[in-house]
CSV table of C-alpha atoms in Angstrom, one decimal:
chain,number,residue,atom,x,y,z
X,1,MET,CA,25.6,-35.1,5.7
X,2,ILE,CA,25.8,-31.3,5.9
X,3,ILE,CA,23.6,-31.0,2.8
X,4,GLU,CA,20.8,-33.1,4.3
X,5,LYS,CA,21.0,-31.2,7.6
X,6,LEU,CA,20.8,-27.8,5.9
X,7,LEU,CA,18.0,-28.9,3.6
X,8,LEU,CA,16.1,-29.8,6.7
X,9,HIS,CA,16.8,-26.3,7.9
X,10,VAL,CA,15.3,-24.9,4.7
X,11,LEU,CA,12.0,-26.7,5.5
X,12,ILE,CA,12.2,-25.3,9.0
X,13,VAL,CA,12.7,-21.8,7.7
X,14,ILE,CA,9.7,-21.9,5.3
X,15,ALA,CA,7.5,-23.6,7.9
X,16,PRO,CA,6.3,-20.3,9.5
X,17,VAL,CA,5.2,-19.0,6.1
X,18,LEU,CA,3.3,-22.2,5.3
X,19,SER,CA,1.7,-22.2,8.7
X,20,TYR,CA,0.2,-18.8,8.8
X,21,SER,CA,-0.7,-18.8,5.1
X,22,PHE,CA,-2.7,-22.0,5.2
X,23,LEU,CA,-3.8,-22.2,8.9
X,24,PHE,CA,-4.0,-18.7,10.2
X,25,GLU,CA,-4.3,-16.4,7.2
X,26,SER,CA,-8.0,-15.8,7.5
X,27,ARG,CA,-7.8,-15.2,11.3
X,28,LYS,CA,-6.8,-12.0,13.0
X,29,ILE,CA,-3.9,-13.7,14.8
X,30,GLY,CA,-2.3,-14.6,11.5
X,31,LYS,CA,-1.4,-10.9,10.9
X,32,SER,CA,-0.1,-10.2,14.4
X,33,PRO,CA,3.6,-9.3,14.5
X,34,TYR,CA,3.8,-11.0,17.9
X,35,PHE,CA,2.4,-14.3,16.5
X,36,LEU,CA,4.8,-14.1,13.5
X,37,GLY,CA,7.7,-13.4,15.8
X,38,ILE,CA,6.9,-16.5,17.8
X,39,LEU,CA,6.6,-18.7,14.7
X,40,TYR,CA,10.0,-17.4,13.3
X,41,GLY,CA,11.5,-17.6,16.8
X,42,VAL,CA,10.6,-21.3,17.0
X,43,SER,CA,12.0,-21.8,13.5
X,44,ALA,CA,15.4,-20.1,14.5
X,45,SER,CA,15.5,-22.2,17.7
X,46,LEU,CA,14.9,-25.4,15.8
X,47,CYS,CA,17.7,-24.6,13.3
X,48,MET,CA,20.1,-24.1,16.2
X,49,ASN,CA,19.1,-27.3,18.0
X,50,PHE,CA,19.5,-29.3,14.8
X,51,ALA,CA,22.8,-27.6,13.8
X,52,TYR,CA,25.5,-29.6,12.0
X,53,PHE,CA,28.9,-29.6,13.9
X,54,ASP,CA,32.1,-30.0,11.9
X,55,SER,CA,35.6,-28.5,11.7
X,56,GLY,CA,35.0,-26.7,15.0
X,57,LEU,CA,32.0,-24.8,13.6
X,58,LEU,CA,28.2,-25.0,14.0
X,59,TRP,CA,26.5,-24.9,10.6
X,60,ASP,CA,22.9,-23.8,10.7
X,61,LEU,CA,20.5,-21.3,9.1
X,62,ARG,CA,19.4,-19.6,12.4
X,63,TYR,CA,19.6,-16.1,10.9
X,64,VAL,CA,17.4,-16.7,7.9
X,65,PRO,CA,14.2,-16.7,10.0
X,66,LEU,CA,15.4,-13.6,11.8
X,67,VAL,CA,15.8,-11.7,8.5
X,68,LEU,CA,12.4,-12.9,7.2
X,69,SER,CA,10.8,-12.0,10.5
X,70,ILE,CA,12.2,-8.5,10.4
X,71,PHE,CA,11.2,-7.8,6.8
X,72,TYR,CA,7.8,-9.5,6.6
X,73,GLY,CA,6.7,-9.3,10.2
X,74,GLY,CA,8.1,-5.9,11.2
X,75,PRO,CA,10.5,-4.8,14.0
X,76,ILE,CA,8.4,-6.2,16.8
X,77,SER,CA,8.4,-9.6,15.1
X,78,GLY,CA,12.2,-9.4,14.6
X,79,ILE,CA,12.8,-8.5,18.2
X,80,ILE,CA,10.8,-11.5,19.4
X,81,THR,CA,12.7,-13.8,17.0
X,82,LEU,CA,16.0,-12.4,18.1
X,83,THR,CA,15.0,-12.9,21.8
X,84,ALA,CA,14.1,-16.5,21.0
X,85,LEU,CA,17.4,-17.0,19.2
X,86,LEU,CA,19.5,-15.6,22.1
X,87,ALA,CA,17.5,-17.6,24.7
X,88,THR,CA,18.2,-20.8,22.7
X,89,ARG,CA,21.9,-19.9,22.4
X,90,THR,CA,22.0,-19.3,26.2
X,91,ALA,CA,20.4,-22.7,26.8
X,92,ILE,CA,22.9,-24.4,24.6
X,93,GLY,CA,25.7,-22.7,26.5
X,94,GLY,CA,29.4,-23.4,25.9
X,95,ASP,CA,32.6,-21.5,26.1
X,96,THR,CA,31.8,-19.4,23.1
X,97,LEU,CA,28.4,-18.2,24.4
X,98,TYR,CA,29.5,-14.5,24.4
X,99,LEU,CA,30.5,-14.9,20.7
X,100,GLY,CA,26.9,-16.0,20.0
X,101,TYR,CA,25.6,-12.8,21.6
X,102,ILE,CA,28.1,-10.7,19.6
X,103,SER,CA,27.3,-12.5,16.4
X,104,ALA,CA,23.5,-12.1,16.8
X,105,SER,CA,23.8,-8.4,17.8
X,106,VAL,CA,25.9,-7.5,14.8
X,107,ALA,CA,24.0,-9.7,12.4
X,108,CYS,CA,20.6,-8.1,13.1
X,109,ILE,CA,21.8,-4.5,12.6
X,110,VAL,CA,21.7,-4.5,8.7
X,111,PRO,CA,18.2,-6.1,8.4
X,112,PHE,CA,16.8,-3.6,10.9
X,113,ILE,CA,18.3,-0.7,8.9
X,114,LEU,CA,17.2,-2.1,5.5
X,115,TYR,CA,13.6,-2.5,6.9
X,116,LYS,CA,13.1,1.2,6.7
X,117,TYR,CA,13.4,1.0,2.9
X,118,PHE,CA,12.2,-2.5,2.3
X,119,TRP,CA,8.5,-1.8,1.5
X,120,ARG,CA,9.4,1.0,-0.9
X,121,PHE,CA,10.5,-1.5,-3.5
X,122,PRO,CA,8.5,-3.8,-5.8
X,123,PRO,CA,8.4,-7.6,-5.0
X,124,ARG,CA,11.4,-8.6,-7.1
X,125,LYS,CA,13.7,-6.0,-5.5
X,126,ARG,CA,12.4,-7.0,-2.1
X,127,ILE,CA,13.6,-10.5,-2.8
X,128,TYR,CA,17.1,-9.2,-3.8
X,129,MET,CA,17.2,-7.2,-0.6
X,130,SER,CA,16.3,-10.3,1.4
X,131,ILE,CA,19.2,-12.2,-0.2
X,132,ILE,CA,21.7,-9.5,0.7
X,133,ALA,CA,20.3,-9.2,4.3
X,134,GLY,CA,20.4,-13.0,4.6
X,135,LEU,CA,24.0,-13.3,3.6
X,136,TRP,CA,25.2,-10.6,6.0
X,137,PRO,CA,24.5,-12.5,9.2
X,138,ALA,CA,26.0,-15.7,7.9
X,139,ILE,CA,29.2,-13.8,6.9
X,140,VAL,CA,29.4,-12.2,10.4
X,141,GLN,CA,28.8,-15.5,12.1
X,142,LEU,CA,31.5,-17.3,10.0
X,143,LEU,CA,34.1,-14.5,10.4
X,144,ILE,CA,33.6,-14.4,14.2
X,145,LEU,CA,34.0,-18.1,14.6
X,146,LEU,CA,36.9,-18.4,12.3
X,147,SER,CA,38.7,-15.5,14.0
X,148,TYR,CA,38.1,-17.1,17.4
X,149,LEU,CA,39.5,-20.5,16.3
X,150,TYR,CA,42.5,-18.9,14.7
X,151,MET,CA,43.4,-16.6,17.7
X,152,ASN,CA,43.0,-19.4,20.2
X,153,GLY,CA,45.2,-21.7,18.1
X,154,GLU,CA,42.8,-24.6,18.1
X,155,GLY,CA,44.2,-26.0,14.9
X,156,LEU,CA,41.5,-25.2,12.4
X,157,GLN,CA,42.1,-27.4,9.4
X,158,VAL,CA,41.8,-25.2,6.3
X,159,ASP,CA,41.4,-27.9,3.8
X,160,GLN,CA,39.1,-28.8,0.9
X,161,ASP,CA,36.4,-29.9,3.3
X,162,ILE,CA,36.1,-26.5,4.9
X,163,PHE,CA,35.9,-24.7,1.6
X,164,LEU,CA,33.3,-27.2,0.4
X,165,TYR,CA,31.2,-26.7,3.5
X,166,ILE,CA,31.4,-22.9,3.0
X,167,ALA,CA,30.3,-23.2,-0.6
X,168,VAL,CA,27.4,-25.6,0.3
X,169,PHE,CA,26.4,-23.4,3.3
X,170,GLY,CA,26.4,-20.3,1.1
X,171,ILE,CA,24.3,-21.8,-1.7
X,172,ILE,CA,21.7,-23.3,0.7
X,173,GLN,CA,21.6,-20.1,2.7
X,174,ILE,CA,20.7,-18.2,-0.5
X,175,LEU,CA,18.1,-20.8,-1.5
X,176,ALA,CA,16.5,-20.6,2.0
X,177,VAL,CA,16.2,-16.8,1.8
X,178,VAL,CA,14.9,-17.0,-1.8
X,179,PHE,CA,12.3,-19.7,-1.0
X,180,GLY,CA,11.2,-17.8,2.2
X,181,SER,CA,10.9,-14.5,0.4
X,182,ILE,CA,9.1,-15.9,-2.7
X,183,LEU,CA,6.5,-17.6,-0.4
X,184,ASN,CA,6.0,-14.4,1.6
X,185,GLU,CA,5.5,-12.4,-1.6
X,186,ALA,CA,3.1,-15.0,-3.0
X,187,VAL,CA,1.0,-14.7,0.2
X,188,ILE,CA,1.0,-10.9,-0.1
X,189,GLU,CA,0.1,-11.1,-3.8
X,190,ARG,CA,-2.7,-13.5,-3.1
X,191,ASN,CA,-4.1,-11.3,-0.3
X,192,LEU,CA,-3.9,-8.2,-2.7
X,193,MET,CA,-5.8,-10.2,-5.4
X,194,LYS,CA,-8.4,-11.3,-2.9
X,195,ASP,CA,-8.9,-7.7,-1.8
X,196,GLU,CA,-9.1,-6.5,-5.4
X,197,ILE,CA,-11.6,-9.2,-6.3
X,198,ARG,CA,-13.8,-8.3,-3.3
X,199,ARG,CA,-13.6,-4.6,-4.1
X,200,SER,CA,-14.4,-5.2,-7.8
X,201,GLU,CA,-17.4,-7.4,-6.9
X,202,LYS,CA,-18.6,-4.9,-4.3
X,203,GLN,CA,-18.3,-2.0,-6.8
X,204,HIS,CA,-20.0,-4.0,-9.5
X,205,THR,CA,-23.0,-4.8,-7.2
X,206,LEU,CA,-23.2,-1.2,-5.9
X,207,GLY,CA,-22.9,0.1,-9.5
X,208,GLU,CA,-25.9,-2.1,-10.7
X,209,LEU,CA,-27.9,-1.1,-7.6
X,210,ALA,CA,-27.1,2.6,-8.0
X,211,ALA,CA,-28.0,2.6,-11.7
X,212,SER,CA,-31.3,0.9,-11.2
X,213,ILE,CA,-32.3,3.1,-8.2
X,214,ALA,CA,-31.1,6.3,-10.0
X,215,HIS,CA,-33.1,5.6,-13.1
X,216,GLU,CA,-36.3,4.8,-11.2
X,217,VAL,CA,-36.0,7.9,-8.9
X,218,ARG,CA,-34.9,10.4,-11.5
X,219,ASN,CA,-38.1,10.2,-13.7
X,220,PRO,CA,-40.6,11.2,-11.0
X,221,LEU,CA,-38.2,13.9,-9.7
X,222,THR,CA,-38.1,15.4,-13.2
X,223,VAL,CA,-41.9,15.4,-13.4
X,224,VAL,CA,-42.2,17.0,-9.9
X,225,LYS,CA,-39.6,19.6,-10.8
X,226,GLY,CA,-41.4,20.5,-14.0
X,227,PHE,CA,-44.8,21.0,-12.3
X,228,LEU,CA,-43.2,23.1,-9.6
X,229,GLN,CA,-41.6,25.4,-12.2
X,230,LEU,CA,-45.0,25.8,-13.8
X,231,MET,CA,-46.7,26.6,-10.5
X,232,GLU,CA,-43.9,29.0,-9.3
X,233,GLY,CA,-45.4,32.1,-11.0
X,234,GLU,CA,-49.1,31.3,-10.1
X,235,ASP,CA,-49.1,30.7,-6.3
X,236,GLU,CA,-48.2,34.1,-4.8
X,237,ARG,CA,-48.8,32.9,-1.2
X,238,HIS,CA,-46.1,30.3,-1.2
X,239,LYS,CA,-43.7,31.7,-3.7
X,240,HIS,CA,-40.9,32.0,-1.2
X,241,TYR,CA,-40.9,28.2,-0.8
X,242,TYR,CA,-40.4,27.4,-4.5
X,243,PRO,CA,-36.7,28.4,-4.8
X,244,LEU,CA,-35.9,26.2,-1.8
X,245,ILE,CA,-37.9,23.3,-3.1
X,246,LEU,CA,-36.3,23.6,-6.6
X,247,SER,CA,-32.9,23.9,-5.0
X,248,GLU,CA,-33.3,20.7,-3.0
X,249,LEU,CA,-34.7,18.9,-6.1
X,250,SER,CA,-31.6,20.0,-8.0
X,251,ARG,CA,-29.4,18.7,-5.2
X,252,ALA,CA,-31.3,15.4,-5.4
X,253,GLU,CA,-30.7,15.2,-9.1
X,254,SER,CA,-27.1,15.9,-8.6
X,255,ILE,CA,-26.7,13.0,-6.1
X,256,ILE,CA,-28.5,10.7,-8.6
X,257,SER,CA,-26.2,11.8,-11.3
X,258,ASP,CA,-23.3,10.9,-9.1
X,259,TYR,CA,-24.8,7.5,-8.5
X,260,LEU,CA,-25.1,7.0,-12.3
X,261,ASN,CA,-21.5,8.2,-12.8
X,262,PHE,CA,-20.4,5.7,-10.2
X,263,ALA,CA,-22.3,2.9,-11.9
X,264,LYS,CA,-20.7,3.6,-15.2
X,265,PRO,CA,-18.8,6.8,-16.0
X,266,GLU,CA,-19.9,8.0,-19.4
X,267,PHE,CA,-17.3,9.8,-21.5
X,268,LYS,CA,-19.5,11.7,-23.9
X,269,LYS,CA,-16.9,14.2,-25.4
X,270,ILE,CA,-13.4,12.8,-25.9
X,271,GLU,CA,-10.9,15.5,-26.8
X,272,THR,CA,-7.1,16.2,-26.6
X,273,PHE,CA,-6.2,19.1,-24.3
X,274,SER,CA,-3.4,20.5,-22.2
X,275,ILE,CA,-3.5,19.1,-18.7
X,276,ALA,CA,-1.5,22.2,-17.5
X,277,GLU,CA,-4.3,24.5,-18.7
X,278,LEU,CA,-6.9,22.4,-16.8
X,279,VAL,CA,-4.9,22.5,-13.6
X,280,THR,CA,-4.5,26.2,-13.9
X,281,GLU,CA,-8.2,26.6,-14.5
X,282,LEU,CA,-9.0,24.5,-11.5
X,283,SER,CA,-6.7,26.6,-9.3
X,284,ILE,CA,-8.4,29.8,-10.5
X,285,LEU,CA,-11.9,28.3,-10.1
X,286,LEU,CA,-11.4,27.1,-6.5
X,287,ASN,CA,-9.2,29.9,-5.3
X,288,PRO,CA,-12.2,32.1,-4.1
X,289,TYR,CA,-13.7,29.0,-2.3
X,290,ALA,CA,-10.4,28.6,-0.5
X,291,LEU,CA,-9.9,32.3,0.3
X,292,LYS,CA,-13.3,32.4,1.8
X,293,ASP,CA,-11.9,30.2,4.7
X,294,GLY,CA,-8.5,31.9,4.7
X,295,ILE,CA,-6.7,29.1,2.9
X,296,ALA,CA,-3.9,29.7,0.5
X,297,LEU,CA,-4.4,27.7,-2.8
X,298,THR,CA,-1.3,27.5,-5.0
X,299,HIS,CA,-0.3,25.6,-8.1
X,300,LEU,CA,3.0,24.6,-9.8
X,301,ILE,CA,3.2,23.4,-13.4
X,302,GLU,CA,6.2,21.3,-14.5
X,303,SER,CA,4.7,19.6,-17.5
X,304,ASP,CA,3.1,20.7,-20.8
X,305,ALA,CA,1.7,17.3,-21.6
X,306,LYS,CA,-1.5,16.8,-23.5
X,307,ILE,CA,-3.9,13.9,-22.8
X,308,THR,CA,-7.0,12.6,-24.6
X,309,THR,CA,-10.1,12.0,-22.5
X,310,ASP,CA,-13.4,13.5,-21.4
X,311,ARG,CA,-12.3,16.9,-20.1
X,312,ASN,CA,-15.5,17.6,-18.2
X,313,GLN,CA,-15.4,14.2,-16.4
X,314,LEU,CA,-11.8,14.7,-15.4
X,315,LYS,CA,-12.5,18.2,-14.3
X,316,GLN,CA,-15.4,17.0,-12.1
X,317,ALA,CA,-13.1,14.3,-10.5
X,318,LEU,CA,-10.3,16.8,-9.8
X,319,ILE,CA,-12.7,19.5,-8.4
X,320,ASN,CA,-14.0,17.0,-5.9
X,321,ILE,CA,-10.5,16.0,-4.8
X,322,LEU,CA,-9.5,19.7,-4.5
X,323,LYS,CA,-12.7,20.6,-2.6
X,324,ASN,CA,-12.1,17.8,-0.1
X,325,ALA,CA,-8.5,19.1,0.4
X,326,VAL,CA,-9.8,22.7,1.0
X,327,GLU,CA,-12.6,21.5,3.4
X,328,ALA,CA,-10.1,19.4,5.4
X,329,THR,CA,-7.7,22.3,5.9
X,330,PRO,CA,-8.1,24.7,8.8
X,331,LYS,CA,-7.9,28.5,8.5
X,332,GLU,CA,-4.5,29.9,7.5
X,333,GLY,CA,-3.7,26.5,6.1
X,334,ARG,CA,-2.4,25.7,2.6
X,335,VAL,CA,-3.5,23.6,-0.3
X,336,SER,CA,-1.1,23.0,-3.3
X,337,ILE,CA,-1.5,21.5,-6.7
X,338,LYS,CA,1.5,20.2,-8.5
X,339,LEU,CA,1.7,18.8,-12.1
X,340,ILE,CA,4.8,16.8,-12.9
X,341,PRO,CA,5.8,14.3,-15.7
X,342,GLU,CA,6.0,10.6,-14.7
X,343,GLY,CA,7.4,8.6,-17.7
X,344,GLU,CA,4.5,7.7,-19.9
X,345,GLN,CA,2.1,9.3,-17.4
X,346,VAL,CA,1.5,12.6,-15.8
X,347,LYS,CA,1.0,13.1,-12.1
X,348,ILE,CA,-1.2,15.6,-10.3
X,349,ILE,CA,-0.3,16.0,-6.6
X,350,VAL,CA,-2.8,17.7,-4.3
X,351,ARG,CA,-1.4,18.4,-0.8
X,352,ASP,CA,-3.2,20.0,2.2
X,353,THR,CA,-2.1,20.9,5.7
X,354,GLY,CA,-5.3,19.5,7.3
X,355,LYS,CA,-5.7,17.2,10.3
X,356,GLY,CA,-4.7,14.1,8.3
X,357,MET,CA,-6.0,10.6,8.4
X,358,THR,CA,-5.2,7.4,10.3
X,359,LYS,CA,-4.2,4.1,8.5
X,360,GLU,CA,-7.7,2.8,9.2
X,361,GLN,CA,-9.3,5.8,7.6
X,362,LEU,CA,-6.9,5.7,4.6
X,363,SER,CA,-7.9,2.0,4.0
X,364,ARG,CA,-11.5,3.0,3.8
X,365,ILE,CA,-11.1,5.9,1.4
X,366,GLY,CA,-13.4,5.4,-1.6
X,367,SER,CA,-15.8,3.3,0.3
X,368,LEU,CA,-19.5,4.2,0.2
X,369,PHE,CA,-20.9,6.0,3.2
X,370,PHE,CA,-17.3,6.6,4.6
X,371,SER,CA,-16.3,10.3,4.9
X,372,THR,CA,-14.2,12.3,7.3
X,373,LYS,CA,-16.7,15.1,7.0
X,374,GLN,CA,-19.6,15.1,9.5
X,375,GLN,CA,-22.3,15.2,6.8
X,376,GLY,CA,-20.4,13.5,4.0
X,377,THR,CA,-21.5,10.3,2.2
X,378,GLY,CA,-18.2,9.4,0.5
X,379,LEU,CA,-20.0,9.2,-2.8
X,380,GLY,CA,-18.0,12.1,-4.4
X,381,THR,CA,-14.7,10.5,-3.6
X,382,MET,CA,-15.9,7.1,-5.0
X,383,VAL,CA,-17.1,8.8,-8.2
X,384,SER,CA,-13.8,10.6,-8.6
X,385,ILE,CA,-11.8,7.5,-8.1
X,386,ARG,CA,-14.1,5.5,-10.5
X,387,ILE,CA,-13.8,8.2,-13.2
X,388,ILE,CA,-10.0,8.3,-13.0
X,389,GLU,CA,-9.6,4.6,-13.0
X,390,SER,CA,-12.0,4.3,-16.0
X,391,MET,CA,-9.6,6.6,-17.8
X,392,GLY,CA,-6.7,4.2,-17.1
X,393,GLY,CA,-5.4,6.3,-14.3
X,394,LYS,CA,-4.8,5.7,-10.6
X,395,VAL,CA,-5.4,7.6,-7.3
X,396,GLU,CA,-3.1,7.1,-4.3
X,397,TYR,CA,-3.7,8.6,-0.8
X,398,THR,CA,-1.0,9.1,1.8
X,399,SER,CA,-1.6,11.0,5.1
X,400,LYS,CA,-0.1,11.8,8.5
X,401,ILE,CA,-2.1,12.8,11.5
X,402,GLY,CA,-1.5,16.5,12.2
X,403,LYS,CA,0.5,17.0,9.0
X,404,GLY,CA,-2.0,16.7,6.2
X,405,THR,CA,-2.9,14.5,3.2
X,406,LYS,CA,-1.4,14.0,-0.2
X,407,VAL,CA,-3.5,12.8,-3.2
X,408,SER,CA,-1.5,11.6,-6.2
X,409,VAL,CA,-3.5,11.2,-9.5
X,410,LEU,CA,-1.7,9.3,-12.2
X,411,LEU,CA,-3.0,9.7,-15.7
X,412,PRO,CA,-1.7,8.0,-18.9
X,413,LEU,CA,-0.5,10.1,-21.7
X,414,ILE,CA,-1.4,7.4,-24.2
X,415,SER,CA,-5.0,6.7,-23.3
X,416,SER,CA,-7.3,3.8,-24.3
X,417,PHE,CA,-9.4,6.2,-26.3
X,418,GLU,CA,-6.4,6.9,-28.7
X,419,GLU,CA,-5.6,3.2,-28.9
X,420,ASP,CA,-9.3,2.3,-29.8
X,421,SER,CA,-9.3,4.9,-32.6
X,422,VAL,CA,-6.1,3.5,-34.2
């Protein structure tokens, strides 16, 4: 009977995940910690109301929804679930009501502490952490109840049945946590895949549009620029206008080149070079630009790795990232470049002490027409990310308001160019 009852609890535990993944995932409320807290709170309450009573103990999985709520919904969701759990326990009443409060208070401590580190781990390790956190409340609950029965001399029968119940309870508890965690991770993975597909489709569409527009506009611009250069030495009355016109045409050509680079980065000259030398060169190149605004630009080299790729394209991408960092930093601020080894990769870290970005701004980094600069288009950042990703690398942005921004550029030591040549 205990097996059937606890298996019912497993269905109750995974019901919130199924509910918001199938019914509310596409709606804003489906991502609200308050809504998730209510769902998991109802789940915990139902587990308590349908508990199996035997050998002086209540056997239920009330703390599994609490753990899942804290980890996958956040602290607010966890507090709501805990409140619902305590309210249900109060409604049930009984002589051991105070033990229920103690059990719940002690049981939620570990999950709340582990939550600080939970999202730093990959999915598989998050599942392991959920199992550990899920077993802890059950152990606390069992020890408190057993201690109470023993101290009050209520004649707890320590026979084969109680050990069997403990074994069954422990196994099903682990299964409930595993199922709940796997379902949550599947929902997260599916959402990430959807976002990636949407981003890829958007970039592909923008790339094709950018390439077609750039090719059509570039040809007449080249003709106009050529005729203006021929006329520059002949018309003395308007000669002071020609440098300005040619400068603006060059700027337009540069923007068009960026659009073409975004559409499809072209790696014309593949070579093997020292990434340390490139980072040093970039620091020297942009140091006057930083000093002009009273910003200290420093670099630290901790790797002598060599990579094979288009040096000029990589240089263009890194210059853009560094310029953004300098432009986001106020006077007397600092920008640092750090090169470190990272297994089969090398990492370039660019930090600034600028105003930082909000989570919403971070989520839009690399989107066309989004920029934290007043006159920015966001195209340069898009091109930089596209170039690095085309090289098999990855760009990660982290930021804190008032503290600054960190850009991490991961580049593979064994590149696709080397593999293609083998």
